Amino acid sequence: MTFPLLHSLTIALGERSYPIQIGSGLLADAASFAGLPKASAALIVSNSTVAPLYAPALQTALQPHYASVHLVVLPDGEAHKDWQTLNLIFDALLQNNCDRKTVLFALGGGVVGDMTGFAAASYMRGVPFVQVPTTLLAQVDSSVGGKTGINHPLGKNMVGAFYQPQRVLCDLDTLKTLPASEVSAGLAEVIKYGPIADTTFLDWIEAHIDALVARDVQALAHAVRRSCEIKAQVVSQDEREGGLRAILNFGHTFGHAIEAGLGYGDWLHGEAVGCGMVMAAHLSQALGLVDAAFVQRLTRLIAAAGLPVRGPMLDASDNAGRYLALMRVDKKAEAGAIRFVLIDGPGRACMRGAEDTLVRAAIDRCCAA
Ligand code: NAD
Ligand code: GLY
């Protein structure tokens, strides 16, 4: 099956609606940036890995639209998703006398996207920004939906704002330079959309997992498109996560415990989410929501994407207890009671609590001895 390489979808949020454009060669094409809010200055925010690869082409494409195009290069990595690095964006804006119409362009993965969005939400009480995601994870998830923010030493993504971009531009060509482990990490977020929302998509991912791992551009185009469609539907119904949007965090509660327990940056976010989905599937089975065959199917798919399906030992004396303690500070926890996103039959997600004994058993089944 072949898919056209250019798609445009809309996130429907009334006056905050915006398009997601998916295709090849978009980043270097000045036409991609027509029709954005008028401004004299633009600031590209990128990092030390991505800027040398793509900032020159983006700068050239933006020049017809802005009198000045500035660039700020952040240090690379989740460990730098903090106040100190965020301040580098404000420094660049103020040093270049950027006014309240300046448009920010987030050129990079989810870390750059989340920080640029948060800077845009707060600089002069809000300036427009555009997402130009360059990782698979950012193209299928983090660039869409307006969650922005930084980490706190006591918790991931604990400081931030809902702030929607003006446009999301997914240039599939940028995925060619991604390390293989980052492709796998992005596939974790692609896979999650199947069990929570669309069994047809889950079947398709299973049939195309080798092509996706090999970065077949047709397969990637469909994966990015369908993922963004599902995310757009969810976010359009529940922008600020009053309820439904939480299903997008399937695997993330366990995954955040892995990331926090090991120290941010040890496992990739997507790797932790992949393993977290296996744990959440086991918990779903323990609650009688899915059968063992479904858990095995999902585990096989996650492994085929090149992701870990065995969790790390976070504490030699009480491993499950350590996971539980870390999950109690998850944003979805209410008064210390953990709320899990579980699979309530293939293609359907639910949110619920679970007895500690069942959670412990799910963790024990998935963790290396
Ligand atoms: P990342 O931003 O750290 O990027 C991964 C690595 O790939 C980095 O080293 C980066 O420099 C490099 N890179 C990026 N694009 C590249 C390219 N085209 N070629 C070569 N190297 C490239 O990680 P990520 O997985 O994109 O994002 C993870 C972050 O996203 C986490 O902080 C997570 O909390 C956040 N996130 C946010 C949301 C949301 O809704 N806002 C959703 C999911 C995840
Ligand atoms: N990645 C989860 C969300 O955007 O809500």
Coordinates of N, CA and C in Angstrom, one line a residue, residues 193-350:
Y193 N -1.0 4.3 20.3 CA -2.3 4.8 19.8 C -3.1 3.6 19.4
G194 N -2.5 2.4 19.1 CA -3.3 1.2 18.7 C -4.1 0.7 19.8
P195 N -3.5 0.2 20.9 CA -4.3 -0.3 22.0 C -5.3 0.6 22.6
I196 N -5.0 1.9 22.6 CA -5.9 2.8 23.3 C -7.1 3.3 22.4
A197 N -6.9 3.2 21.1 CA -7.9 3.9 20.2 C -8.2 3.2 18.9
D198 N -7.4 2.4 18.4 CA -7.6 2.0 17.0 C -7.0 0.6 16.7
T199 N -7.8 -0.5 16.7 CA -7.2 -1.8 16.5 C -6.8 -2.0 15.1
T200 N -7.4 -1.3 14.1 CA -7.0 -1.4 12.7 C -5.6 -0.8 12.6
F201 N -5.3 0.3 13.3 CA -3.9 0.8 13.3 C -3.0 -0.1 14.0
L202 N -3.4 -0.8 15.0 CA -2.5 -1.7 15.7 C -2.2 -2.9 14.8
D203 N -3.2 -3.4 14.0 CA -2.9 -4.4 13.0 C -1.9 -3.9 12.0
W204 N -2.1 -2.6 11.5 CA -1.2 -2.1 10.5 C 0.2 -1.9 11.0
I205 N 0.4 -1.5 12.3 CA 1.7 -1.3 12.9 C 2.4 -2.7 12.9
E206 N 1.7 -3.7 13.4 CA 2.3 -5.1 13.4 C 2.8 -5.5 12.1
A207 N 1.9 -5.2 11.0 CA 2.3 -5.7 9.7 C 3.5 -4.9 9.1
H208 N 3.7 -3.7 9.6 CA 4.7 -2.8 9.1 C 5.9 -2.5 10.0
I209 N 6.0 -3.2 11.1 CA 7.0 -2.8 12.1 C 8.4 -2.9 11.6
D210 N 8.7 -3.9 10.7 CA 10.0 -3.9 10.2 C 10.3 -2.7 9.3
A211 N 9.3 -2.4 8.5 CA 9.5 -1.2 7.6 C 9.6 0.1 8.4
L212 N 8.9 0.2 9.5 CA 9.0 1.4 10.3 C 10.4 1.5 11.0
V213 N 10.9 0.3 11.5 CA 12.2 0.3 12.1 C 13.3 0.7 11.0
A214 N 13.0 0.2 9.8 CA 14.0 0.5 8.7 C 13.8 1.9 8.1
R215 N 12.8 2.7 8.6 CA 12.5 4.1 8.2 C 12.0 4.2 6.8
D216 N 11.3 3.2 6.4 CA 10.6 3.3 5.1 C 9.7 4.5 5.1
V217 N 9.9 5.4 4.1 CA 9.3 6.8 4.2 C 7.8 6.7 4.1
Q218 N 7.3 5.7 3.2 CA 5.9 5.6 3.1 C 5.3 5.1 4.4
A219 N 5.9 4.2 5.1 CA 5.4 3.6 6.3 C 5.4 4.7 7.4
L220 N 6.5 5.5 7.4 CA 6.6 6.6 8.4 C 5.6 7.6 8.2
A221 N 5.3 7.9 6.9 CA 4.3 9.0 6.6 C 2.9 8.5 7.1
H222 N 2.6 7.3 7.0 CA 1.3 6.8 7.5 C 1.3 6.8 9.0
A223 N 2.4 6.3 9.6 CA 2.4 6.2 11.1 C 2.3 7.6 11.7
V224 N 3.0 8.6 11.1 CA 2.9 10.0 11.6 C 1.5 10.5 11.4
R225 N 1.0 10.3 10.3 CA -0.4 10.8 10.0 C -1.4 10.2 10.9
R226 N -1.5 8.9 11.0 CA -2.5 8.3 11.8 C -2.4 8.6 13.3
S227 N -1.1 8.7 13.8 CA -0.9 9.1 15.2 C -1.4 10.5 15.4
C228 N -1.0 11.4 14.5 CA -1.5 12.8 14.7 C -3.0 12.9 14.6
E229 N -3.6 12.1 13.7 CA -5.1 12.1 13.6 C -5.7 11.7 15.0
I230 N -5.2 10.6 15.5 CA -5.8 10.2 16.8 C -5.5 11.2 17.9
K231 N -4.3 11.7 17.9 CA -4.0 12.7 19.0 C -4.9 14.0 18.8
A232 N -5.1 14.4 17.5 CA -5.9 15.5 17.2 C -7.3 15.3 17.7
Q233 N -7.9 14.1 17.5 CA -9.3 13.8 17.9 C -9.4 14.0 19.4
V234 N -8.4 13.4 20.1 CA -8.4 13.4 21.6 C -8.3 14.8 22.1
V235 N -7.3 15.5 21.6 CA -7.0 16.9 22.2 C -8.1 17.8 21.8
S236 N -8.7 17.7 20.7 CA -9.8 18.5 20.3 C -11.0 18.4 21.2
Q237 N -11.1 17.2 21.8 CA -12.2 16.9 22.8 C -11.9 17.3 24.2
D238 N -10.6 17.3 24.5 CA -10.2 17.5 25.9 C -8.8 18.1 26.0
E239 N -8.8 19.4 25.6 CA -7.5 20.1 25.5 C -6.6 20.1 26.8
R240 N -7.3 20.3 27.9 CA -6.5 20.5 29.2 C -6.6 19.3 30.1
E241 N -6.8 18.1 29.5 CA -6.8 16.9 30.2 C -7.7 16.9 31.4
G242 N -9.0 17.2 31.2 CA -10.0 17.1 32.2 C -10.3 15.6 32.4
G243 N -10.1 14.8 31.4 CA -10.5 13.4 31.5 C -9.9 12.6 30.3
L244 N -10.6 12.6 29.2 CA -10.2 11.7 28.1 C -8.7 11.8 27.7
R245 N -8.1 13.0 27.7 CA -6.7 13.1 27.2 C -5.7 12.3 28.0
A246 N -6.1 11.9 29.2 CA -5.2 11.1 30.0 C -4.9 9.8 29.3
I247 N -5.8 9.3 28.4 CA -5.5 8.0 27.8 C -4.2 8.0 27.0
L248 N -3.8 9.2 26.6 CA -2.5 9.3 25.8 C -1.3 9.0 26.6
N249 N -1.6 8.9 27.9 CA -0.4 8.5 28.8 C -0.4 7.0 29.1
F250 N -0.9 6.2 28.2 CA -0.8 4.8 28.4 C 0.7 4.4 28.5
G251 N 1.0 3.7 29.5 CA 2.4 3.2 29.7 C 3.3 4.3 30.4
H252 N 2.8 5.5 30.5 CA 3.6 6.6 31.0 C 3.8 6.6 32.5
T253 N 2.8 6.1 33.3 CA 2.9 6.1 34.7 C 4.0 5.2 35.2
F254 N 4.0 4.0 34.6 CA 5.2 3.1 34.9 C 6.4 3.7 34.3
G255 N 6.3 4.2 33.1 CA 7.5 4.7 32.4 C 8.2 5.9 33.1
H256 N 7.3 6.8 33.7 CA 7.9 7.9 34.5 C 8.7 7.4 35.7
A257 N 8.1 6.3 36.3 CA 8.8 5.7 37.5 C 10.2 5.2 37.0
I258 N 10.3 4.6 35.9 CA 11.6 4.1 35.4 C 12.5 5.2 35.1
E259 N 12.0 6.3 34.5 CA 12.9 7.4 34.2 C 13.4 8.1 35.5
A260 N 12.5 8.3 36.4 CA 12.8 9.0 37.6 C 13.7 8.1 38.5
G261 N 13.4 6.8 38.5 CA 14.1 5.9 39.4 C 15.6 5.7 38.9
L262 N 15.8 5.7 37.6 CA 17.1 5.5 37.0 C 17.9 6.8 37.0
G263 N 17.1 7.9 37.0 CA 17.8 9.3 36.7 C 17.5 9.6 35.3
Y264 N 16.9 10.8 35.0 CA 16.5 11.2 33.7 C 17.7 11.1 32.7
G265 N 17.4 10.5 31.5 CA 18.4 10.4 30.5 C 19.1 9.1 30.5
D266 N 18.9 8.2 31.5 CA 19.5 6.9 31.5 C 18.8 6.0 30.4
W267 N 17.5 5.8 30.6 CA 16.7 5.3 29.5 C 16.1 6.4 28.7
L268 N 15.9 6.3 27.4 CA 15.1 7.3 26.7 C 13.7 7.2 27.1
H269 N 13.0 8.4 27.0 CA 11.6 8.5 27.4 C 10.8 7.4 26.7
G270 N 11.0 7.2 25.4 CA 10.2 6.2 24.6 C 10.5 4.8 25.1
E271 N 11.7 4.5 25.5 CA 12.1 3.2 26.0 C 11.3 2.9 27.3
A272 N 11.3 3.9 28.1 CA 10.6 3.8 29.4 C 9.1 3.6 29.1
V273 N 8.5 4.3 28.2 CA 7.1 4.2 27.8 C 6.8 2.8 27.3
G274 N 7.7 2.3 26.4 CA 7.5 1.0 25.8 C 7.4 -0.1 26.9
C275 N 8.4 -0.1 27.8 CA 8.4 -1.0 28.9 C 7.2 -0.8 29.8
G276 N 6.8 0.5 30.0 CA 5.7 0.9 30.9 C 4.4 0.3 30.3
M277 N 4.3 0.3 28.9 CA 3.1 -0.3 28.3 C 2.9 -1.8 28.6
V278 N 4.1 -2.5 28.6 CA 4.0 -3.9 29.0 C 3.5 -4.1 30.4
M279 N 4.0 -3.3 31.3 CA 3.6 -3.3 32.7 C 2.1 -3.0 32.8
A280 N 1.6 -2.0 32.1 CA 0.2 -1.6 32.2 C -0.7 -2.7 31.5
A281 N -0.1 -3.4 30.5 CA -0.9 -4.5 29.9 C -1.1 -5.6 30.9
H282 N 0.0 -5.9 31.6 CA -0.1 -7.0 32.6 C -1.1 -6.6 33.7
L283 N -1.1 -5.3 34.1 CA -2.0 -4.9 35.1 C -3.5 -5.0 34.6
S284 N -3.6 -4.6 33.3 CA -5.0 -4.7 32.7 C -5.4 -6.2 32.7
Q285 N -4.5 -7.1 32.5 CA -4.9 -8.5 32.5 C -5.2 -9.0 33.9
A286 N -4.5 -8.5 34.9 CA -4.7 -8.9 36.3 C -6.1 -8.4 36.7
L287 N -6.6 -7.3 36.1 CA -7.9 -6.8 36.5 C -9.0 -7.4 35.6
G288 N -8.6 -8.4 34.7 CA -9.6 -9.1 33.9 C -10.1 -8.2 32.7
L289 N -9.3 -7.2 32.3 CA -9.8 -6.3 31.2 C -9.3 -6.8 29.8
V290 N -8.2 -7.5 29.8 CA -7.7 -8.1 28.5 C -7.2 -9.5 28.9
D291 N -7.0 -10.3 27.8 CA -6.5 -11.7 28.0 C -5.0 -11.8 27.9
A292 N -4.5 -12.9 28.2 CA -3.0 -13.1 28.1 C -2.5 -13.0 26.7
A293 N -3.3 -13.4 25.7 CA -2.9 -13.3 24.3 C -2.7 -11.9 23.9
F294 N -3.5 -11.0 24.4 CA -3.3 -9.6 24.1 C -2.0 -9.0 24.7
V295 N -1.7 -9.4 25.9 CA -0.5 -9.0 26.6 C 0.7 -9.5 25.8
Q296 N 0.7 -10.7 25.4 CA 1.8 -11.3 24.6 C 1.9 -10.6 23.2
R297 N 0.8 -10.3 22.6 CA 0.8 -9.6 21.3 C 1.5 -8.3 21.4
L298 N 1.1 -7.5 22.4 CA 1.6 -6.1 22.6 C 3.1 -6.2 23.0
T299 N 3.5 -7.2 23.8 CA 4.9 -7.3 24.2 C 5.7 -7.7 23.0
R300 N 5.3 -8.6 22.2 CA 6.0 -8.9 21.0 C 6.2 -7.7 20.1
L301 N 5.2 -6.9 19.9 CA 5.3 -5.7 19.0 C 6.3 -4.7 19.6
I302 N 6.2 -4.5 20.9 CA 7.2 -3.5 21.5 C 8.6 -4.0 21.4
A303 N 8.8 -5.3 21.6 CA 10.2 -5.9 21.4 C 10.6 -5.7 19.9
A304 N 9.7 -6.0 19.0 CA 10.0 -5.9 17.6 C 10.4 -4.5 17.2
A305 N 9.9 -3.5 17.9 CA 10.2 -2.1 17.7 C 11.6 -1.7 18.2
G306 N 12.3 -2.7 18.8 CA 13.6 -2.5 19.4 C 13.6 -1.8 20.8
L307 N 12.5 -2.1 21.5 CA 12.3 -1.4 22.8 C 12.4 -2.5 23.9
P308 N 12.9 -2.1 25.1 CA 13.0 -3.0 26.2 C 11.6 -3.4 26.7
V309 N 11.4 -4.7 27.0 CA 10.2 -5.2 27.6 C 10.4 -5.7 29.0
R310 N 11.6 -5.6 29.5 CA 11.9 -6.0 30.9 C 12.3 -4.7 31.6
G311 N 11.7 -4.4 32.8 CA 12.0 -3.2 33.5 C 13.2 -3.3 34.3
P312 N 13.8 -2.2 34.6 CA 15.0 -2.2 35.4 C 14.7 -2.4 36.9
M313 N 15.6 -3.0 37.7 CA 15.5 -3.1 39.1 C 15.8 -1.7 39.7
L314 N 14.9 -1.1 40.4 CA 15.2 0.2 40.9 C 15.6 0.1 42.4
D315 N 15.3 -1.0 43.0 CA 15.7 -1.2 44.5 C 15.8 -2.7 44.7
A316 N 17.0 -3.1 45.1 CA 17.2 -4.5 45.3 C 16.4 -5.1 46.4
S317 N 16.0 -4.3 47.5 CA 15.3 -4.9 48.6 C 13.8 -4.8 48.4
D318 N 13.3 -3.8 47.8 CA 11.8 -3.7 47.5 C 11.6 -2.9 46.2
N319 N 11.8 -3.7 45.1 CA 11.8 -3.0 43.8 C 10.4 -2.5 43.5
A320 N 9.3 -3.3 43.7 CA 8.0 -2.9 43.4 C 7.6 -1.7 44.3
G321 N 8.0 -1.7 45.5 CA 7.7 -0.6 46.4 C 8.3 0.7 46.0
R322 N 9.5 0.6 45.4 CA 10.2 1.8 44.8 C 9.4 2.4 43.6
Y323 N 8.9 1.5 42.8 CA 8.1 1.9 41.6 C 6.8 2.6 42.2
L324 N 6.2 1.9 43.2 CA 4.9 2.5 43.7 C 5.2 3.9 44.3
A325 N 6.3 4.1 45.0 CA 6.6 5.4 45.6 C 6.8 6.4 44.5
L326 N 7.5 6.1 43.5 CA 7.7 7.0 42.4 C 6.4 7.4 41.7
M327 N 5.5 6.4 41.5 CA 4.3 6.6 40.8 C 3.3 7.4 41.6
R328 N 3.5 7.5 42.9 CA 2.6 8.3 43.7 C 2.8 9.8 43.5
V329 N 3.9 10.2 42.9 CA 4.1 11.6 42.6 C 3.8 11.9 41.1
D330 N 3.2 10.9 40.4 CA 2.8 11.2 39.0 C 1.7 12.2 39.0
K331 N 1.7 13.0 37.9 CA 0.6 14.1 37.8 C -0.8 13.6 37.9
K332 N -1.0 12.3 37.4 CA -2.3 11.7 37.4 C -2.8 11.2 38.8
A333 N -1.8 11.1 39.8 CA -2.1 10.7 41.1 C -3.0 11.7 41.8
E334 N -4.0 11.2 42.5 CA -4.9 12.1 43.3 C -4.8 11.8 44.7
A335 N -4.3 12.7 45.6 CA -4.1 12.5 47.0 C -3.3 11.2 47.2
G336 N -2.3 11.0 46.4 CA -1.4 9.9 46.5 C -1.9 8.6 46.0
A337 N -3.2 8.6 45.5 CA -3.7 7.4 44.9 C -3.4 7.4 43.4
I338 N -2.7 6.3 42.9 CA -2.3 6.3 41.6 C -3.4 5.9 40.6
R339 N -3.6 6.7 39.5 CA -4.6 6.4 38.5 C -3.8 5.9 37.3
F340 N -4.2 4.7 36.9 CA -3.5 4.0 35.8 C -4.3 4.1 34.5
V341 N -3.7 4.3 33.4 CA -4.3 4.2 32.1 C -4.2 2.7 31.7
L342 N -5.4 2.0 31.6 CA -5.3 0.6 31.3 C -6.1 0.3 30.0
I343 N -5.9 -0.9 29.5 CA -6.6 -1.3 28.3 C -7.8 -2.1 28.7
D344 N -9.0 -1.6 28.2 CA -10.2 -2.1 28.6 C -10.8 -2.8 27.4
G345 N -10.1 -3.8 26.9 CA -10.4 -4.5 25.6 C -9.6 -3.8 24.6
P346 N -9.1 -4.5 23.5 CA -8.3 -3.9 22.5 C -9.0 -2.7 21.9
G347 N -8.2 -1.6 21.7 CA -8.7 -0.4 21.1 C -9.5 0.5 22.0
R348 N -9.5 0.2 23.3 CA -10.3 1.0 24.3 C -9.5 1.2 25.6
A349 N -9.4 2.4 26.0 CA -8.6 2.7 27.3 C -9.5 3.1 28.4
C350 N -9.1 2.9 29.6 CA -9.9 3.4 30.8 C -8.9 3.9 31.8

